[in-house]
mmCIF file of C-alpha atoms in Angstrom:
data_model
loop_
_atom_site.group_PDB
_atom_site.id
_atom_site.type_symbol
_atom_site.label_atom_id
_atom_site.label_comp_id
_atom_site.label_asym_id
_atom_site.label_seq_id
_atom_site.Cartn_x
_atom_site.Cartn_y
_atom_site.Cartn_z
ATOM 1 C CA UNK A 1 165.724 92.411 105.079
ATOM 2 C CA UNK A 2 163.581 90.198 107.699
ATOM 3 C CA UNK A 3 161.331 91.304 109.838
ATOM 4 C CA UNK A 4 162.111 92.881 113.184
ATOM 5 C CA UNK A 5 159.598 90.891 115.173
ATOM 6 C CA UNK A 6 159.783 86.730 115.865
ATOM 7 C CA UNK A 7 156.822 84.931 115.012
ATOM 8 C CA UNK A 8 154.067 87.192 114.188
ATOM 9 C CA UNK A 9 152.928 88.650 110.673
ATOM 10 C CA UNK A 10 152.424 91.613 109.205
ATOM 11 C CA UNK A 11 150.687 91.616 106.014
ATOM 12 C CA UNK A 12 149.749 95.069 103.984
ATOM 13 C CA UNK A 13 147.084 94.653 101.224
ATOM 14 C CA UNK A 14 146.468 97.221 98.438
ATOM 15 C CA UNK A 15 142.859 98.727 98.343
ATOM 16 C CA UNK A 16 142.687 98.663 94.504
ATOM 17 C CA UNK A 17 141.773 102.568 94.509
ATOM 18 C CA UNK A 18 145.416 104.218 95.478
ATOM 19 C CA UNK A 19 148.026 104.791 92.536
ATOM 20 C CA UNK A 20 150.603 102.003 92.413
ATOM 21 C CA UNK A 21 152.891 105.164 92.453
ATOM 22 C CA UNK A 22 151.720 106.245 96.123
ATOM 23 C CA UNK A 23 151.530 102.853 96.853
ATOM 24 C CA UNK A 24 155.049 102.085 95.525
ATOM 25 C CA UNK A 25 156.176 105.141 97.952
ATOM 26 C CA UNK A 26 154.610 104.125 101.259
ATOM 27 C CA UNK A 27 156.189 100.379 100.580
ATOM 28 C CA UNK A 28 159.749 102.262 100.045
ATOM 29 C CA UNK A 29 159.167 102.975 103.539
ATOM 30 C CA UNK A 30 157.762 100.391 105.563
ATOM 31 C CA UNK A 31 158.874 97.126 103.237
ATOM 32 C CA UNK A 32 161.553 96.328 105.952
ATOM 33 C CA UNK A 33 158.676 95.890 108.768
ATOM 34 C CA UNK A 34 156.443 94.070 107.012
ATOM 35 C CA UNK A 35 155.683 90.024 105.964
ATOM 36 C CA UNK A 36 153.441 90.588 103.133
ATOM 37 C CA UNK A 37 152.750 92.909 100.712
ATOM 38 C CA UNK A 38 149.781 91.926 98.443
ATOM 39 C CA UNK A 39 148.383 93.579 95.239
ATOM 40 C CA UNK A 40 144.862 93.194 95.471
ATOM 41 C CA UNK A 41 144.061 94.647 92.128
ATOM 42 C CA UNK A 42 140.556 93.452 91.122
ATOM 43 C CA UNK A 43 140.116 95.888 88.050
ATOM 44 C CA UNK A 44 143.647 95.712 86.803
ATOM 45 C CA UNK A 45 144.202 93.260 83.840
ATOM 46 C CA UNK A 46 147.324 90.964 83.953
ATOM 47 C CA UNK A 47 149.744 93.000 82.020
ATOM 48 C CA UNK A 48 148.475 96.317 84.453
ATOM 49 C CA UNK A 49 149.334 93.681 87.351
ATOM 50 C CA UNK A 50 152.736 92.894 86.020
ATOM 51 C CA UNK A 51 153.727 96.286 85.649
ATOM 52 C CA UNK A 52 152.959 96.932 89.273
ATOM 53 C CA UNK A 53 155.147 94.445 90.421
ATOM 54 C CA UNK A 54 157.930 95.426 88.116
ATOM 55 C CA UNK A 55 157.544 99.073 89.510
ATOM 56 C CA UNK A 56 157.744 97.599 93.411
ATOM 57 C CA UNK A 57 160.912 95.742 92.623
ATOM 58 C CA UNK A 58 162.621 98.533 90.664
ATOM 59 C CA UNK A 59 162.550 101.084 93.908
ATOM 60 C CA UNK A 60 164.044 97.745 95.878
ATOM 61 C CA UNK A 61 161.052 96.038 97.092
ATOM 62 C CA UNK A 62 161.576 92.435 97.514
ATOM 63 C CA UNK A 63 159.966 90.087 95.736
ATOM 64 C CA UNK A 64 160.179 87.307 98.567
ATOM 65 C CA UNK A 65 157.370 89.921 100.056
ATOM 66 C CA UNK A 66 155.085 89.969 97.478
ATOM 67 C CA UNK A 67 152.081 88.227 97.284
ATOM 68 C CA UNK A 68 149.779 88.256 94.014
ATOM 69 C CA UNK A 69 145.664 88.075 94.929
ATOM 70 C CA UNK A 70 144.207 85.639 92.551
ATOM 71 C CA UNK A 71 146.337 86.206 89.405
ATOM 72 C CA UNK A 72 148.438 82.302 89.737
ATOM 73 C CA UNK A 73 149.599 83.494 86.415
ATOM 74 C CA UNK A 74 150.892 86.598 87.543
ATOM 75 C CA UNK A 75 152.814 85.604 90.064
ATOM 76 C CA UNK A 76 154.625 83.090 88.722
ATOM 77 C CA UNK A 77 156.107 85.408 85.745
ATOM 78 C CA UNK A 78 156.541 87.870 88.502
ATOM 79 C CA UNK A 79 158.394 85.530 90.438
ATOM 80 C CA UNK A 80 156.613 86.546 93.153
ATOM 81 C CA UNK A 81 156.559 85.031 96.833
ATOM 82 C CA UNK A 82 153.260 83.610 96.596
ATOM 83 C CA UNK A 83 149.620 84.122 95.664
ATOM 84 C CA UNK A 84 146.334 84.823 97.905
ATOM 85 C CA UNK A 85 143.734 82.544 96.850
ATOM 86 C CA UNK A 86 139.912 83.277 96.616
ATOM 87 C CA UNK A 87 136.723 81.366 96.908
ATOM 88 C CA UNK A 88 136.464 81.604 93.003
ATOM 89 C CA UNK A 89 140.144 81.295 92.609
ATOM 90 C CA UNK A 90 141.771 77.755 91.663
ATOM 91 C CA UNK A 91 141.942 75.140 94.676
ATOM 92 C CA UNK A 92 145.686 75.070 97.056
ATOM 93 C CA UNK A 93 145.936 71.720 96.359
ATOM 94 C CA UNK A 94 146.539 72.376 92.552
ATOM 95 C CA UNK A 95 148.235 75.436 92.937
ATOM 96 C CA UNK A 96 150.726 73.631 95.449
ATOM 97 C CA UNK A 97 150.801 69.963 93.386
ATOM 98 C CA UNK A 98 152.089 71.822 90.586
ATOM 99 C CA UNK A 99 153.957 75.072 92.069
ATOM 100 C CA UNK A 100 155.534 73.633 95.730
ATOM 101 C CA UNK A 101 157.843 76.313 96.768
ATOM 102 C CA UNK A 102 154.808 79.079 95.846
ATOM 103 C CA UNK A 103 153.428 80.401 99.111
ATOM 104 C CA UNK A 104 149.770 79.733 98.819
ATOM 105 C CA UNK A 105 147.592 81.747 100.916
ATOM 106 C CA UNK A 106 143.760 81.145 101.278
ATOM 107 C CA UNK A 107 140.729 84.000 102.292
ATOM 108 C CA UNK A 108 137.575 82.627 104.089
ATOM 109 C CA UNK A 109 134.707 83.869 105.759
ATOM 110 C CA UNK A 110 133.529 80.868 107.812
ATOM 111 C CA UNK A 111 134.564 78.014 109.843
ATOM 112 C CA UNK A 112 134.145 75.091 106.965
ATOM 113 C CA UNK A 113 136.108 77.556 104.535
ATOM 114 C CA UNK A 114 138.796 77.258 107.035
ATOM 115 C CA UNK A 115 138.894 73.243 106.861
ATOM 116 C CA UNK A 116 138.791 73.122 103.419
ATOM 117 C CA UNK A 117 141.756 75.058 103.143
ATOM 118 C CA UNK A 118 143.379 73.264 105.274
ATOM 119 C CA UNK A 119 142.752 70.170 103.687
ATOM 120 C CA UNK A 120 143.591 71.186 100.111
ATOM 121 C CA UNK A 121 147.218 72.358 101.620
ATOM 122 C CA UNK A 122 146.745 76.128 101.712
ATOM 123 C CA UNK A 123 150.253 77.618 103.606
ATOM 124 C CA UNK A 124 147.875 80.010 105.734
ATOM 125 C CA UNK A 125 144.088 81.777 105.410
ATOM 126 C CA UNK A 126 143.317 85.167 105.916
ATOM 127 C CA UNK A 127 140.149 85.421 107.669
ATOM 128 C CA UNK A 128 137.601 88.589 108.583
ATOM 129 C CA UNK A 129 136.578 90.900 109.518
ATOM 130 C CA UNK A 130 137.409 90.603 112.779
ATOM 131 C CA UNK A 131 135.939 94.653 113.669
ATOM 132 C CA UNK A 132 133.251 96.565 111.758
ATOM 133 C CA UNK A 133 134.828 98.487 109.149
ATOM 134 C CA UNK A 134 134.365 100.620 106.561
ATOM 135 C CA UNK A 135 135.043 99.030 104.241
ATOM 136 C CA UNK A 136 132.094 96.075 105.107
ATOM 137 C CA UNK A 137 129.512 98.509 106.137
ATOM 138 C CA UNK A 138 126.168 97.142 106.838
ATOM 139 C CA UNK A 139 127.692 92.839 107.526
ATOM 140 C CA UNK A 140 128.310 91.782 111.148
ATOM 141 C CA UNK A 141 131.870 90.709 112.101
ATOM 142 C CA UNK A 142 133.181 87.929 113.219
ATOM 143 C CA UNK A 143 134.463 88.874 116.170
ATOM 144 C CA UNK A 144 136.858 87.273 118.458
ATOM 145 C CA UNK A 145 135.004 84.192 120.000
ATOM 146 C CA UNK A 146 134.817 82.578 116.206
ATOM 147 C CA UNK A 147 138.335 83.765 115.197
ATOM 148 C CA UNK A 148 139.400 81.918 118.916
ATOM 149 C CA UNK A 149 137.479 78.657 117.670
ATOM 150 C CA UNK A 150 138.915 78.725 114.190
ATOM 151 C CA UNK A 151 142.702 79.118 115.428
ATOM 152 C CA UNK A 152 142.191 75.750 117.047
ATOM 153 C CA UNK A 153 142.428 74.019 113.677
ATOM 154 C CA UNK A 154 146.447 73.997 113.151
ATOM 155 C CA UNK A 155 146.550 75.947 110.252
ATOM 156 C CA UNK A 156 148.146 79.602 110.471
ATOM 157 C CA UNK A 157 145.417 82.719 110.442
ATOM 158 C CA UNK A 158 145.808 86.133 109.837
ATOM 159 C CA UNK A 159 142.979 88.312 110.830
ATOM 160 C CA UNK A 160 142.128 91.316 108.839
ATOM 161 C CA UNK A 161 139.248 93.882 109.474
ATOM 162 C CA UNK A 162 139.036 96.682 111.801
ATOM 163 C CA UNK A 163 142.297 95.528 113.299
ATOM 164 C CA UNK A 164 143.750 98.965 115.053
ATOM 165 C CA UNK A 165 146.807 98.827 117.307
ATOM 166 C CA UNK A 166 144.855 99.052 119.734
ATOM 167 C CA UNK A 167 142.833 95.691 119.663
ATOM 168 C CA UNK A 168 145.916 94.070 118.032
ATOM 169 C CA UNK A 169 146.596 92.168 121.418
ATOM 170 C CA UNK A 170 142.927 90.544 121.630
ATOM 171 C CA UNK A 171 143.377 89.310 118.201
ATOM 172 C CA UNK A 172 146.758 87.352 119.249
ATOM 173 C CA UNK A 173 145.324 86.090 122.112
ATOM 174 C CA UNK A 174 142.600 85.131 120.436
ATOM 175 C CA UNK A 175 145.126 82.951 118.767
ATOM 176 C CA UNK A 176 145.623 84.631 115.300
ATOM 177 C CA UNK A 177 149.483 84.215 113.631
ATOM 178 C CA UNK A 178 149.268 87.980 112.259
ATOM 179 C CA UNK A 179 147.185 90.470 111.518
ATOM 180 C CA UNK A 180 146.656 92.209 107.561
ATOM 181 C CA UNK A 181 145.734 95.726 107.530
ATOM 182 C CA UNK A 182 144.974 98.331 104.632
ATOM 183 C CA UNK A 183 143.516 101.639 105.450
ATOM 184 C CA UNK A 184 145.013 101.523 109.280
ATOM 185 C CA UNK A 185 148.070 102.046 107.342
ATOM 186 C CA UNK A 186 147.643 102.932 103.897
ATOM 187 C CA UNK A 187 145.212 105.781 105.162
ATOM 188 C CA UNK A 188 147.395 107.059 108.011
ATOM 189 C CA UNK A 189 148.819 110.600 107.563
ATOM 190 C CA UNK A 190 152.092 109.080 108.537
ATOM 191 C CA UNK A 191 152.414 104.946 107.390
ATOM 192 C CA UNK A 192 155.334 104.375 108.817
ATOM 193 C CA UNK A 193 154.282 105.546 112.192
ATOM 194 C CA UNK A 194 151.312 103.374 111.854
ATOM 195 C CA UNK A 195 153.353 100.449 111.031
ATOM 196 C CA UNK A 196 155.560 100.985 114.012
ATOM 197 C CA UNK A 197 152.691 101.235 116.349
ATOM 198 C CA UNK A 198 151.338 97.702 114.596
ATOM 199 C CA UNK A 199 154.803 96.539 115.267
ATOM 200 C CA UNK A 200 154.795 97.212 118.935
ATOM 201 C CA UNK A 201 151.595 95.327 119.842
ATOM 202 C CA UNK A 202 153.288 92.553 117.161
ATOM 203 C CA UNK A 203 157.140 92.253 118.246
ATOM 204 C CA UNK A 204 157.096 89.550 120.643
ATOM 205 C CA UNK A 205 153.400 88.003 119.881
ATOM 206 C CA UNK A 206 152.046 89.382 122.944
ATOM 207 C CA UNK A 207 151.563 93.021 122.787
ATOM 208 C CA UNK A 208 153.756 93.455 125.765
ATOM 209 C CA UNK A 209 157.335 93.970 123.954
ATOM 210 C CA UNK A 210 159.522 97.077 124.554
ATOM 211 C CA UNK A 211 158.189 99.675 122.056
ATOM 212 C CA UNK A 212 160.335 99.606 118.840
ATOM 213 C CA UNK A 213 162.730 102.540 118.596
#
């Protein structure tokens, strides 16, 4: 099933702390509203990882949405969509030489991260944190003026970090292609409320779309 909204994404990452189980039960849910779904995993070995995916695609999850973080080998006996790329990870341009129709994401922290990936072919970065979060107590973010300047460089971001749907609409005007988000939804009481409220800021790219019924 595609995604309700035109040309903006929507990518959910696992926190590597919540059972695939619970996990598996929220996607069940809000799969249908969604871009991405990526297992970051960072503790799991590869067999742990493949078993995750097999228990996302047996309650009807698509594989076109899932995206593997690090693990190239993974996701290619997965058959997943694609895999999310690290600074330790292989380069895009290998990944991509060898594996074309994988969708090859890239996470950076900086500017020059952003060129590199770029030039070595990555399909889109993730960068952050945008907001102070929990999850990166104690490190400044970003913030908007530097996401702004790195949008400029023709290669699709998605911002992640303290993204609420609140500030959704300064990140896309900043420039961003999508957003990623993990405890504003994974954490929420009710995640498919939360992805709903994501959506309506997302829908038409400008936070100003009719609010999704």
């Amino acid at each position: 099933m595609p995604c309700i909204f035109k040309d903006k994404e929507l990518h959910i990452i696992s926190n590597g702390k919540m059972p695939i189980e619970n996990f598996r039960e929220i996607m069940m849910d809000i799969h249908p509203y969604v871009t991405a779904i990526h297992l970051r995993e960072k503790q799991k070995t590869a067999k742990e990882l493949f078993h995750e995916v097999q228990l996302l695609t047996s309650a009807n999850i698509p594989r076109t949405k899932i995206m593997i973080n690090d693990r190239l080998d993974v996701a290619l006996v997965a058959k997943a969509r694609g895999v999310q790329l690290a600074f330790h990870s292989l380069e895009p341009a290998s990944v991509k030489e060898n594996f074309p129709l994988l969708r090859v994401g890239r996470s950076i922290h900086s500017y020059e991260e952003a060129v590199d990936a770029k030039i070595n072919g990555a399909d889109y970065v993730i960068y952050g944190h945008i907001f102070s979060t929990q999850s990166k107590l104690g490190m400044s973010p970003k913030g908007l003026e530097e996401l702004s300047r790195l949008t400029k460089l023709d290669i699709p971001v998605i911002a992640i970090g303290g993204i609420t749907p609140e500030n959704t609409a300064e990140v896309l005007r900043a420039g961003a292609s999508g957003i990623a988000v993990m405890s504003g939804i994974l954490d929420a009481s009710d995640p498919l409320a939360a992805v709903k409220s994501y959506i309506y800021e997302l829908k038409d790219g400008d936070g100003k779309s009719e609010k999704y019924i």
